[in-house]
Amino acid sequence: MWICNFLIAASMTMVLPFISLYIGTLGDFSHDYIQRWSGLVFGVTFLSAFIVSPIWGRIGDKYGFKPILLITGYGIASSVFFMGVIHSVFGLFILRMVMGFVTGFIPTSIALISKQTPKKEAGKTLGTLQMGNVAGSLFGPILGGMMADNVGFQYTFIITSVSVMIATTVVLFGIKEIKQHEEVKTKIPRTQKEVIKQILNRKMLVWVMLIALLIQVGNFSIQPLLALYVSDLTHATSIAFLSGLAFSATGFGNLLLTRQWGKLGDSIGYEKVLLLLLVLAAILIIPQALVTELWQLVGLRFLYGMAVGGMIPCITAYIRIEAPLEMQGEILGYNQSFRFLGNVIGPALGGFVAGHAGISSVFYVTGGLFLVAFGILWWNLRHEQQRFKESF
């Protein structure tokens, strides 16, 4: 599964650094038009994914996660292929929206592994799996940027599509899912209302999902604008490659410490590690607004990646402990929906802020969001401890 996540993540991030540049090749558009549509095209995938994630989770709880991996994998491959032959911005927007309905390969793989992992090893195991995603995200932008500069955007989309198809085929023949016992299956709630009630009865689950949303808003507010920001910092001609390098710097940081953050969460508590990471991320994202050279941006994004890489494994492991086994897939699906909603809000917010106050202002807003998430988590943990003391 690690290998498959690596291939999927590498393939999907190949095209992210140059979305805004690709839109610019589809017509004679103004700078503001490209910025606005970059955010819309980038975010619409996550809007449609936000809608269907809980549905995929519920189906996975009932019928298994491997069929979903196959549907989403081949669906993504088809969508990306047609993006390479489209000739209009609106057509690209529609294809990105369609891809959202079948997006979810990596979240589904996390749900599959999470459900079959002992709770005491959840952080370490999910951190290790996350490393496959991170490693793919690390090399994908660099490879995508190199290919875009050398063979053009169209062939980069086609190669990406083939890579996704290979990864999905590996799942088809190489992954075996351990089925649940029948007595566990019978416990699966029949309605979404029952699952939502279970989530609301565990208020910390709701707050953790909200924090996941804020994290994604922060992470994705700058991503569709990063290529434009890089072009402002350098006069080099290979902007796609340099944008990929800036993307990948965060992945390098992720790769170094993601598993270690998960192991630390296993030892001292995932919520404590998450508090630390939120503060570190805020401290490291704000100076990115002040850089004057590309190497400064790359270095700061590397350090930022070391902090932000442990957040999602800690959140997933926490949900793994709090959520009942028979409905973990659907609850993780709701968490994924919150994250996808953040992926939608982030680019739109980034585009709005950049349009009114400049791209550098987006970094300040992102730092503020991480501090808000820290405040929410700290306040709720404090009240949870007070209620625990009062119960004795």
mmCIF file of C-alpha atoms in Angstrom:
data_model
loop_
_atom_site.group_PDB
_atom_site.id
_atom_site.type_symbol
_atom_site.label_atom_id
_atom_site.label_comp_id
_atom_site.label_asym_id
_atom_site.label_seq_id
_atom_site.Cartn_x
_atom_site.Cartn_y
_atom_site.Cartn_z
ATOM 1 C CA MET A 1 0.000 0.000 0.000
ATOM 2 C CA TRP A 2 2.955 2.297 0.673
ATOM 3 C CA ILE A 3 4.130 1.857 -2.932
ATOM 4 C CA CYS A 4 0.661 2.534 -4.333
ATOM 5 C CA ASN A 5 0.267 5.697 -2.276
ATOM 6 C CA PHE A 6 3.688 6.812 -3.466
ATOM 7 C CA LEU A 7 2.709 6.371 -7.124
ATOM 8 C CA ILE A 8 -0.687 8.049 -6.718
ATOM 9 C CA ALA A 9 0.698 11.006 -4.746
ATOM 10 C CA ALA A 10 3.584 11.475 -7.186
ATOM 11 C CA SER A 11 1.223 11.334 -10.147
ATOM 12 C CA MET A 12 -1.343 13.730 -8.710
ATOM 13 C CA THR A 13 1.197 16.328 -7.588
ATOM 14 C CA MET A 14 2.952 16.340 -10.955
ATOM 15 C CA VAL A 15 0.346 18.777 -12.290
ATOM 16 C CA LEU A 16 -0.254 20.948 -9.216
ATOM 17 C CA PRO A 17 2.717 23.322 -9.584
ATOM 18 C CA PHE A 18 1.726 24.494 -13.050
ATOM 19 C CA ILE A 19 -2.107 24.628 -12.910
ATOM 20 C CA SER A 20 -1.986 28.419 -13.114
ATOM 21 C CA LEU A 21 0.611 28.267 -15.909
ATOM 22 C CA TYR A 22 -1.476 25.713 -17.831
ATOM 23 C CA ILE A 23 -4.554 27.943 -17.636
ATOM 24 C CA GLY A 24 -2.471 30.721 -19.158
ATOM 25 C CA THR A 25 -1.820 28.579 -22.261
ATOM 26 C CA LEU A 26 -5.544 28.058 -22.920
ATOM 27 C CA GLY A 27 -6.172 31.650 -24.011
ATOM 28 C CA ASP A 28 -5.107 35.291 -23.852
ATOM 29 C CA PHE A 29 -6.124 36.007 -20.260
ATOM 30 C CA SER A 30 -5.334 38.757 -17.773
ATOM 31 C CA HIS A 31 -3.267 38.128 -14.642
ATOM 32 C CA ASP A 32 -6.347 38.568 -12.410
ATOM 33 C CA TYR A 33 -8.351 36.133 -14.546
ATOM 34 C CA ILE A 34 -5.644 33.457 -14.212
ATOM 35 C CA GLN A 35 -5.397 33.970 -10.431
ATOM 36 C CA ARG A 36 -9.164 33.690 -10.001
ATOM 37 C CA TRP A 37 -9.591 30.606 -12.173
ATOM 38 C CA SER A 38 -6.514 28.947 -10.666
ATOM 39 C CA GLY A 39 -8.267 28.960 -7.309
ATOM 40 C CA LEU A 40 -11.568 27.737 -8.786
ATOM 41 C CA VAL A 41 -10.035 24.959 -10.901
ATOM 42 C CA PHE A 42 -7.806 23.880 -8.027
ATOM 43 C CA GLY A 43 -10.603 23.880 -5.454
ATOM 44 C CA VAL A 44 -13.579 22.408 -7.326
ATOM 45 C CA THR A 45 -12.113 18.895 -7.150
ATOM 46 C CA PHE A 46 -12.244 19.037 -3.393
ATOM 47 C CA LEU A 47 -15.768 20.466 -3.354
ATOM 48 C CA SER A 48 -17.178 17.433 -5.172
ATOM 49 C CA ALA A 49 -14.951 15.136 -3.089
ATOM 50 C CA PHE A 50 -16.366 16.789 0.057
ATOM 51 C CA ILE A 51 -19.833 15.636 -0.979
ATOM 52 C CA VAL A 52 -19.010 11.991 -1.701
ATOM 53 C CA SER A 53 -16.356 11.138 0.930
ATOM 54 C CA PRO A 54 -18.790 9.955 3.648
ATOM 55 C CA ILE A 55 -20.619 7.878 1.027
ATOM 56 C CA TRP A 56 -17.390 6.121 0.041
ATOM 57 C CA GLY A 57 -16.631 5.564 3.731
ATOM 58 C CA ARG A 58 -20.033 4.004 4.379
ATOM 59 C CA ILE A 59 -19.727 1.735 1.340
ATOM 60 C CA GLY A 60 -16.265 0.725 2.517
ATOM 61 C CA ASP A 61 -17.555 -0.180 5.981
ATOM 62 C CA LYS A 62 -20.192 -2.379 4.393
ATOM 63 C CA TYR A 63 -18.529 -3.934 1.353
ATOM 64 C CA GLY A 64 -14.785 -3.388 1.835
ATOM 65 C CA PHE A 65 -12.338 -0.694 0.755
ATOM 66 C CA LYS A 66 -10.519 -2.440 -2.099
ATOM 67 C CA PRO A 67 -13.367 -1.987 -4.636
ATOM 68 C CA ILE A 68 -13.388 1.734 -3.819
ATOM 69 C CA LEU A 69 -9.640 1.936 -4.396
ATOM 70 C CA LEU A 70 -10.118 0.448 -7.866
ATOM 71 C CA ILE A 71 -13.026 2.746 -8.782
ATOM 72 C CA THR A 72 -11.268 5.896 -7.608
ATOM 73 C CA GLY A 73 -7.905 4.937 -9.101
ATOM 74 C CA TYR A 74 -9.147 4.232 -12.610
ATOM 75 C CA GLY A 75 -11.550 7.186 -12.391
ATOM 76 C CA ILE A 76 -8.714 9.584 -11.556
ATOM 77 C CA ALA A 77 -6.592 8.175 -14.385
ATOM 78 C CA SER A 78 -9.368 8.807 -16.920
ATOM 79 C CA SER A 79 -10.056 12.349 -15.681
ATOM 80 C CA VAL A 80 -6.395 13.384 -15.771
ATOM 81 C CA PHE A 81 -5.976 11.969 -19.298
ATOM 82 C CA PHE A 82 -8.771 14.151 -20.683
ATOM 83 C CA MET A 83 -7.354 17.229 -18.900
ATOM 84 C CA GLY A 84 -4.390 16.929 -21.239
ATOM 85 C CA VAL A 85 -6.542 17.220 -24.362
ATOM 86 C CA ILE A 86 -9.043 19.863 -23.216
ATOM 87 C CA HIS A 87 -8.861 23.316 -24.825
ATOM 88 C CA SER A 88 -10.910 25.555 -22.532
ATOM 89 C CA VAL A 89 -10.676 26.739 -18.942
ATOM 90 C CA PHE A 90 -14.302 25.814 -18.279
ATOM 91 C CA GLY A 91 -13.699 22.306 -19.664
ATOM 92 C CA LEU A 92 -10.733 21.938 -17.322
ATOM 93 C CA PHE A 93 -12.963 23.126 -14.475
ATOM 94 C CA ILE A 94 -15.584 20.464 -15.299
ATOM 95 C CA LEU A 95 -12.989 17.682 -15.511
ATOM 96 C CA ARG A 96 -11.503 18.704 -12.158
ATOM 97 C CA MET A 97 -15.005 18.613 -10.696
ATOM 98 C CA VAL A 98 -15.662 15.139 -12.117
ATOM 99 C CA MET A 99 -12.335 13.942 -10.763
ATOM 100 C CA GLY A 100 -13.472 15.025 -7.311
ATOM 101 C CA PHE A 101 -16.300 12.519 -7.358
ATOM 102 C CA VAL A 102 -13.776 9.694 -7.781
ATOM 103 C CA THR A 103 -11.007 11.257 -5.685
ATOM 104 C CA GLY A 104 -10.250 9.422 -2.489
ATOM 105 C CA PHE A 105 -7.667 6.754 -3.236
ATOM 106 C CA ILE A 106 -5.246 7.849 -0.507
ATOM 107 C CA PRO A 107 -7.927 8.549 2.150
ATOM 108 C CA THR A 108 -9.500 5.162 1.400
ATOM 109 C CA SER A 109 -6.140 3.428 1.723
ATOM 110 C CA ILE A 110 -5.676 5.157 5.091
ATOM 111 C CA ALA A 111 -9.111 3.959 6.214
ATOM 112 C CA LEU A 112 -8.291 0.416 5.076
ATOM 113 C CA ILE A 113 -4.977 0.271 6.943
ATOM 114 C CA SER A 114 -6.356 2.133 9.974
ATOM 115 C CA LYS A 115 -9.181 -0.339 10.409
ATOM 116 C CA GLN A 116 -6.778 -3.283 10.354
ATOM 117 C CA THR A 117 -4.125 -1.791 12.668
ATOM 118 C CA PRO A 118 -3.928 -2.267 16.476
ATOM 119 C CA LYS A 119 -4.789 0.969 18.279
ATOM 120 C CA LYS A 120 -1.505 1.099 20.190
ATOM 121 C CA GLU A 121 0.428 1.223 16.896
ATOM 122 C CA ALA A 122 -1.956 3.492 14.990
ATOM 123 C CA GLY A 123 0.270 6.575 15.019
ATOM 124 C CA LYS A 124 3.414 4.780 13.865
ATOM 125 C CA THR A 125 1.609 2.744 11.187
ATOM 126 C CA LEU A 126 -0.352 5.678 9.778
ATOM 127 C CA GLY A 127 2.779 7.809 9.903
ATOM 128 C CA THR A 128 4.621 5.176 7.872
ATOM 129 C CA LEU A 129 1.777 5.044 5.341
ATOM 130 C CA GLN A 130 1.764 8.828 5.213
ATOM 131 C CA MET A 131 5.444 8.678 4.257
ATOM 132 C CA GLY A 132 4.449 6.978 0.997
ATOM 133 C CA ASN A 133 2.090 9.853 0.277
ATOM 134 C CA VAL A 134 4.715 12.386 1.336
ATOM 135 C CA ALA A 135 7.504 10.771 -0.684
ATOM 136 C CA GLY A 136 5.280 10.779 -3.764
ATOM 137 C CA SER A 137 4.304 14.386 -3.139
ATOM 138 C CA LEU A 138 8.005 15.137 -2.787
ATOM 139 C CA PHE A 139 9.115 13.817 -6.168
ATOM 140 C CA GLY A 140 5.897 14.493 -8.097
ATOM 141 C CA PRO A 141 6.169 18.290 -8.384
ATOM 142 C CA ILE A 142 9.826 18.125 -9.401
ATOM 143 C CA LEU A 143 9.156 15.482 -12.066
ATOM 144 C CA GLY A 144 6.040 17.314 -13.233
ATOM 145 C CA GLY A 145 7.888 20.605 -13.479
ATOM 146 C CA MET A 146 10.737 19.013 -15.427
ATOM 147 C CA MET A 147 8.358 17.285 -17.828
ATOM 148 C CA ALA A 148 6.262 20.436 -18.309
ATOM 149 C CA ASP A 149 9.374 22.433 -19.182
ATOM 150 C CA ASN A 150 10.695 19.751 -21.569
ATOM 151 C CA VAL A 151 7.721 17.945 -23.160
ATOM 152 C CA GLY A 152 4.851 20.349 -22.501
ATOM 153 C CA PHE A 153 1.770 20.316 -20.302
ATOM 154 C CA GLN A 154 -0.263 17.929 -22.467
ATOM 155 C CA TYR A 155 2.168 15.024 -22.296
ATOM 156 C CA THR A 156 2.652 15.606 -18.565
ATOM 157 C CA PHE A 157 -1.076 14.988 -18.036
ATOM 158 C CA ILE A 158 -0.934 11.823 -20.150
ATOM 159 C CA ILE A 159 2.089 10.439 -18.274
ATOM 160 C CA THR A 160 0.335 11.252 -14.996
ATOM 161 C CA SER A 161 -2.720 9.320 -16.111
ATOM 162 C CA VAL A 162 -0.633 6.258 -16.981
ATOM 163 C CA SER A 163 1.115 6.379 -13.583
ATOM 164 C CA VAL A 164 -2.205 6.433 -11.725
ATOM 165 C CA MET A 165 -3.435 3.497 -13.795
ATOM 166 C CA ILE A 166 -0.290 1.485 -12.932
ATOM 167 C CA ALA A 167 -0.751 2.161 -9.210
ATOM 168 C CA THR A 168 -4.395 1.067 -9.371
ATOM 169 C CA THR A 169 -3.459 -2.115 -11.193
ATOM 170 C CA VAL A 170 -0.952 -2.881 -8.414
ATOM 171 C CA VAL A 171 -3.874 -2.689 -5.961
ATOM 172 C CA LEU A 172 -5.969 -4.981 -8.161
ATOM 173 C CA PHE A 173 -3.432 -7.794 -8.113
ATOM 174 C CA GLY A 174 -1.260 -7.061 -5.085
ATOM 175 C CA ILE A 175 -3.522 -5.952 -2.199
ATOM 176 C CA LYS A 176 -5.609 -8.323 -0.108
ATOM 177 C CA GLU A 177 -8.202 -6.878 2.244
ATOM 178 C CA ILE A 178 -8.961 -8.684 5.496
ATOM 179 C CA LYS A 179 -12.728 -8.894 5.712
ATOM 180 C CA GLN A 180 -14.622 -8.062 8.891
ATOM 181 C CA HIS A 181 -16.341 -10.745 10.911
ATOM 182 C CA GLU A 182 -20.043 -10.986 10.235
ATOM 183 C CA GLU A 183 -20.931 -9.969 13.800
ATOM 184 C CA VAL A 184 -19.046 -6.691 13.303
ATOM 185 C CA LYS A 185 -20.764 -6.018 10.003
ATOM 186 C CA THR A 186 -24.196 -6.370 11.572
ATOM 187 C CA LYS A 187 -23.376 -3.515 13.956
ATOM 188 C CA ILE A 188 -22.996 -1.017 11.121
ATOM 189 C CA PRO A 189 -25.653 1.736 11.505
ATOM 190 C CA ARG A 190 -28.361 1.686 8.842
ATOM 191 C CA THR A 191 -28.694 5.459 8.532
ATOM 192 C CA GLN A 192 -26.351 8.404 8.300
ATOM 193 C CA LYS A 193 -28.324 9.999 11.116
ATOM 194 C CA GLU A 194 -27.095 7.351 13.532
ATOM 195 C CA VAL A 195 -23.474 7.897 12.542
ATOM 196 C CA ILE A 196 -23.785 11.671 12.863
ATOM 197 C CA LYS A 197 -25.330 11.176 16.294
ATOM 198 C CA GLN A 198 -22.322 9.078 17.316
ATOM 199 C CA ILE A 199 -19.985 11.858 16.171
ATOM 200 C CA LEU A 200 -21.942 14.565 17.998
ATOM 201 C CA ASN A 201 -21.947 12.478 21.184
ATOM 202 C CA ARG A 202 -18.135 12.636 21.096
ATOM 203 C CA LYS A 203 -17.650 16.400 20.910
ATOM 204 C CA MET A 204 -13.877 16.134 20.588
ATOM 205 C CA LEU A 205 -14.366 14.317 17.286
ATOM 206 C CA VAL A 206 -16.264 17.338 15.958
ATOM 207 C CA TRP A 207 -13.581 19.761 17.116
ATOM 208 C CA VAL A 208 -10.779 17.627 15.712
ATOM 209 C CA MET A 209 -12.549 17.544 12.338
ATOM 210 C CA LEU A 210 -12.908 21.333 12.448
ATOM 211 C CA ILE A 211 -9.178 21.613 13.168
ATOM 212 C CA ALA A 212 -8.484 19.326 10.185
ATOM 213 C CA LEU A 213 -10.527 21.748 8.068
ATOM 214 C CA LEU A 214 -8.518 24.757 9.282
ATOM 215 C CA ILE A 215 -5.243 22.937 8.618
ATOM 216 C CA GLN A 216 -6.274 22.220 5.042
ATOM 217 C CA VAL A 217 -7.460 25.793 4.491
ATOM 218 C CA GLY A 218 -4.021 26.942 5.610
ATOM 219 C CA ASN A 219 -2.126 24.413 3.514
ATOM 220 C CA PHE A 220 -4.091 24.981 0.325
ATOM 221 C CA SER A 221 -4.524 28.755 0.459
ATOM 222 C CA ILE A 222 -1.109 29.293 -1.135
ATOM 223 C CA GLN A 223 -0.686 26.190 -3.293
ATOM 224 C CA PRO A 224 -2.428 27.327 -6.503
ATOM 225 C CA LEU A 225 -0.596 30.672 -6.239
ATOM 226 C CA LEU A 226 2.845 29.287 -5.486
ATOM 227 C CA ALA A 227 3.965 29.250 -9.130
ATOM 228 C CA LEU A 228 3.054 32.919 -9.459
ATOM 229 C CA TYR A 229 4.874 33.709 -6.201
ATOM 230 C CA VAL A 230 7.964 31.863 -7.429
ATOM 231 C CA SER A 231 7.877 33.799 -10.712
ATOM 232 C CA ASP A 232 7.967 37.035 -8.699
ATOM 233 C CA LEU A 233 11.095 35.871 -6.849
ATOM 234 C CA THR A 234 13.172 34.790 -9.851
ATOM 235 C CA HIS A 235 13.809 35.756 -13.458
ATOM 236 C CA ALA A 236 14.676 32.187 -14.515
ATOM 237 C CA THR A 237 12.837 30.671 -17.468
ATOM 238 C CA SER A 238 12.175 27.226 -15.919
ATOM 239 C CA ILE A 239 9.333 28.420 -13.683
ATOM 240 C CA ALA A 240 7.467 25.097 -13.717
ATOM 241 C CA PHE A 241 10.520 23.229 -12.427
ATOM 242 C CA LEU A 242 11.297 25.856 -9.765
ATOM 243 C CA SER A 243 7.646 25.838 -8.661
ATOM 244 C CA GLY A 244 7.886 22.071 -8.321
ATOM 245 C CA LEU A 245 11.012 22.520 -6.232
ATOM 246 C CA ALA A 246 9.180 24.896 -3.889
ATOM 247 C CA PHE A 247 6.331 22.387 -3.601
ATOM 248 C CA SER A 248 8.705 19.529 -2.944
ATOM 249 C CA ALA A 249 10.633 21.351 -0.225
ATOM 250 C CA THR A 250 7.617 20.892 2.035
ATOM 251 C CA GLY A 251 7.581 17.201 1.141
ATOM 252 C CA PHE A 252 11.234 16.798 2.097
ATOM 253 C CA GLY A 253 10.416 18.160 5.537
ATOM 254 C CA ASN A 254 7.410 15.853 5.791
ATOM 255 C CA LEU A 255 9.502 12.850 4.869
ATOM 256 C CA LEU A 256 12.026 13.414 7.628
ATOM 257 C CA LEU A 257 9.688 13.592 10.607
ATOM 258 C CA THR A 258 6.178 12.325 9.766
ATOM 259 C CA ARG A 259 6.756 8.820 11.179
ATOM 260 C CA GLN A 260 8.529 10.223 14.237
ATOM 261 C CA TRP A 261 5.602 12.526 15.030
ATOM 262 C CA GLY A 262 3.271 9.515 14.834
ATOM 263 C CA LYS A 263 5.465 7.493 17.204
ATOM 264 C CA LEU A 264 5.623 10.423 19.631
ATOM 265 C CA GLY A 265 1.826 10.614 19.513
ATOM 266 C CA ASP A 266 1.639 6.900 20.394
ATOM 267 C CA SER A 267 3.736 7.667 23.478
ATOM 268 C CA ILE A 268 2.471 10.984 24.857
ATOM 269 C CA GLY A 269 -0.872 11.522 23.142
ATOM 270 C CA TYR A 270 -1.803 12.682 19.654
ATOM 271 C CA GLU A 271 -3.514 15.844 20.902
ATOM 272 C CA LYS A 272 -0.331 17.046 22.646
ATOM 273 C CA VAL A 273 1.754 16.520 19.526
ATOM 274 C CA LEU A 274 -0.872 18.333 17.434
ATOM 275 C CA LEU A 275 -0.741 21.374 19.757
ATOM 276 C CA LEU A 276 3.014 21.582 19.297
ATOM 277 C CA LEU A 277 2.831 21.194 15.513
ATOM 278 C CA LEU A 278 0.195 23.928 15.127
ATOM 279 C CA VAL A 279 2.409 26.447 16.920
ATOM 280 C CA LEU A 280 5.491 25.431 14.929
ATOM 281 C CA ALA A 281 3.603 25.672 11.631
ATOM 282 C CA ALA A 282 2.388 29.193 12.458
ATOM 283 C CA ILE A 283 5.916 30.290 13.370
ATOM 284 C CA LEU A 284 7.386 28.875 10.150
ATOM 285 C CA ILE A 285 4.725 29.980 7.624
ATOM 286 C CA ILE A 286 4.654 33.703 8.409
ATOM 287 C CA PRO A 287 8.304 34.479 7.425
ATOM 288 C CA GLN A 288 7.567 33.085 3.950
ATOM 289 C CA ALA A 289 5.765 36.359 3.251
ATOM 290 C CA LEU A 290 8.999 38.286 3.815
ATOM 291 C CA VAL A 291 11.412 36.392 1.552
ATOM 292 C CA THR A 292 13.250 38.188 -1.231
ATOM 293 C CA GLU A 293 15.037 35.208 -2.797
ATOM 294 C CA LEU A 294 13.801 31.824 -3.980
ATOM 295 C CA TRP A 295 16.273 29.884 -1.813
ATOM 296 C CA GLN A 296 14.805 31.559 1.282
ATOM 297 C CA LEU A 297 11.316 30.396 0.343
ATOM 298 C CA VAL A 298 12.514 26.845 -0.332
ATOM 299 C CA GLY A 299 14.342 26.671 3.010
ATOM 300 C CA LEU A 300 11.359 27.939 4.989
ATOM 301 C CA ARG A 301 8.970 25.579 3.228
ATOM 302 C CA PHE A 302 11.297 22.706 4.109
ATOM 303 C CA LEU A 303 11.163 23.637 7.803
ATOM 304 C CA TYR A 304 7.418 24.206 7.569
ATOM 305 C CA GLY A 305 7.013 20.732 6.058
ATOM 306 C CA MET A 306 8.746 19.191 9.076
ATOM 307 C CA ALA A 307 5.973 20.578 11.287
ATOM 308 C CA VAL A 308 2.908 20.186 9.106
ATOM 309 C CA GLY A 309 3.667 16.582 8.090
ATOM 310 C CA GLY A 310 2.657 15.117 11.441
ATOM 311 C CA MET A 311 -0.732 16.811 11.738
ATOM 312 C CA ILE A 312 -2.932 14.545 9.633
ATOM 313 C CA PRO A 313 -1.505 11.226 10.977
ATOM 314 C CA CYS A 314 -2.109 12.492 14.529
ATOM 315 C CA ILE A 315 -5.686 13.492 13.712
ATOM 316 C CA THR A 316 -6.395 10.191 11.943
ATOM 317 C CA ALA A 317 -4.893 8.162 14.787
ATOM 318 C CA TYR A 318 -6.953 10.117 17.321
ATOM 319 C CA ILE A 319 -10.146 9.389 15.389
ATOM 320 C CA ARG A 320 -9.058 5.750 15.117
ATOM 321 C CA ILE A 321 -9.042 5.558 18.932
ATOM 322 C CA GLU A 322 -12.262 7.505 19.545
ATOM 323 C CA ALA A 323 -14.464 6.086 16.776
ATOM 324 C CA PRO A 324 -16.282 2.715 17.129
ATOM 325 C CA LEU A 325 -14.716 0.032 14.924
ATOM 326 C CA GLU A 326 -17.904 -0.739 13.005
ATOM 327 C CA MET A 327 -18.259 2.813 11.695
ATOM 328 C CA GLN A 328 -14.664 3.991 11.436
ATOM 329 C CA GLY A 329 -14.711 4.139 7.650
ATOM 330 C CA GLU A 330 -17.693 6.463 7.544
ATOM 331 C CA ILE A 331 -16.428 8.663 10.394
ATOM 332 C CA LEU A 332 -13.054 8.929 8.667
ATOM 333 C CA GLY A 333 -15.054 9.794 5.548
ATOM 334 C CA TYR A 334 -16.670 12.716 7.367
ATOM 335 C CA ASN A 335 -13.237 13.806 8.561
ATOM 336 C CA GLN A 336 -12.049 13.607 4.962
ATOM 337 C CA SER A 337 -15.040 15.716 3.933
ATOM 338 C CA PHE A 338 -13.975 18.395 6.390
ATOM 339 C CA ARG A 339 -10.481 18.257 4.894
ATOM 340 C CA PHE A 340 -11.821 18.463 1.335
ATOM 341 C CA LEU A 341 -13.975 21.426 2.363
ATOM 342 C CA GLY A 342 -10.782 23.049 3.629
ATOM 343 C CA ASN A 343 -9.182 22.269 0.271
ATOM 344 C CA VAL A 344 -12.042 24.188 -1.378
ATOM 345 C CA ILE A 345 -12.039 27.156 0.983
ATOM 346 C CA GLY A 346 -8.236 27.439 0.979
ATOM 347 C CA PRO A 347 -7.655 28.229 -2.721
ATOM 348 C CA ALA A 348 -10.714 30.509 -2.820
ATOM 349 C CA LEU A 349 -9.532 32.352 0.294
ATOM 350 C CA GLY A 350 -5.982 32.538 -1.052
ATOM 351 C CA GLY A 351 -7.174 33.924 -4.372
ATOM 352 C CA PHE A 352 -9.369 36.508 -2.640
ATOM 353 C CA VAL A 353 -6.617 37.652 -0.263
ATOM 354 C CA ALA A 354 -3.998 37.710 -3.032
ATOM 355 C CA GLY A 355 -6.291 39.710 -5.307
ATOM 356 C CA HIS A 356 -6.864 42.396 -2.667
ATOM 357 C CA ALA A 357 -3.625 42.463 -0.650
ATOM 358 C CA GLY A 358 -1.017 40.529 -2.634
ATOM 359 C CA ILE A 359 0.215 36.948 -2.519
ATOM 360 C CA SER A 360 2.510 37.538 0.467
ATOM 361 C CA SER A 361 -0.527 38.397 2.614
ATOM 362 C CA VAL A 362 -1.789 34.826 2.209
ATOM 363 C CA PHE A 363 1.036 33.584 4.441
ATOM 364 C CA TYR A 364 -0.062 35.895 7.276
ATOM 365 C CA VAL A 365 -3.637 34.641 7.014
ATOM 366 C CA THR A 366 -2.440 31.030 7.045
ATOM 367 C CA GLY A 367 -0.363 31.602 10.183
ATOM 368 C CA GLY A 368 -3.408 33.089 11.871
ATOM 369 C CA LEU A 369 -5.497 30.033 10.970
ATOM 370 C CA PHE A 370 -2.978 27.694 12.598
ATOM 371 C CA LEU A 371 -3.075 29.783 15.771
ATOM 372 C CA VAL A 372 -6.889 29.689 15.757
ATOM 373 C CA ALA A 373 -6.756 25.882 15.446
ATOM 374 C CA PHE A 374 -4.297 25.773 18.354
ATOM 375 C CA GLY A 375 -6.660 27.876 20.470
ATOM 376 C CA ILE A 376 -9.633 25.652 19.685
ATOM 377 C CA LEU A 377 -7.760 22.469 20.554
ATOM 378 C CA TRP A 378 -6.175 23.891 23.726
ATOM 379 C CA TRP A 379 -9.517 25.251 24.997
ATOM 380 C CA ASN A 380 -11.359 21.972 24.399
ATOM 381 C CA LEU A 381 -8.648 19.809 25.935
ATOM 382 C CA ARG A 382 -8.653 22.036 29.017
ATOM 383 C CA HIS A 383 -12.422 21.701 29.393
ATOM 384 C CA GLU A 384 -12.238 17.951 28.790
ATOM 385 C CA GLN A 385 -9.769 17.674 31.666
ATOM 386 C CA GLN A 386 -11.992 19.786 33.934
ATOM 387 C CA ARG A 387 -15.039 17.622 33.190
ATOM 388 C CA PHE A 388 -12.960 14.504 33.860
ATOM 389 C CA LYS A 389 -11.865 15.860 37.280
ATOM 390 C CA GLU A 390 -15.429 16.865 38.183
ATOM 391 C CA SER A 391 -16.690 13.347 37.439
ATOM 392 C CA PHE A 392 -14.586 11.939 40.331
#
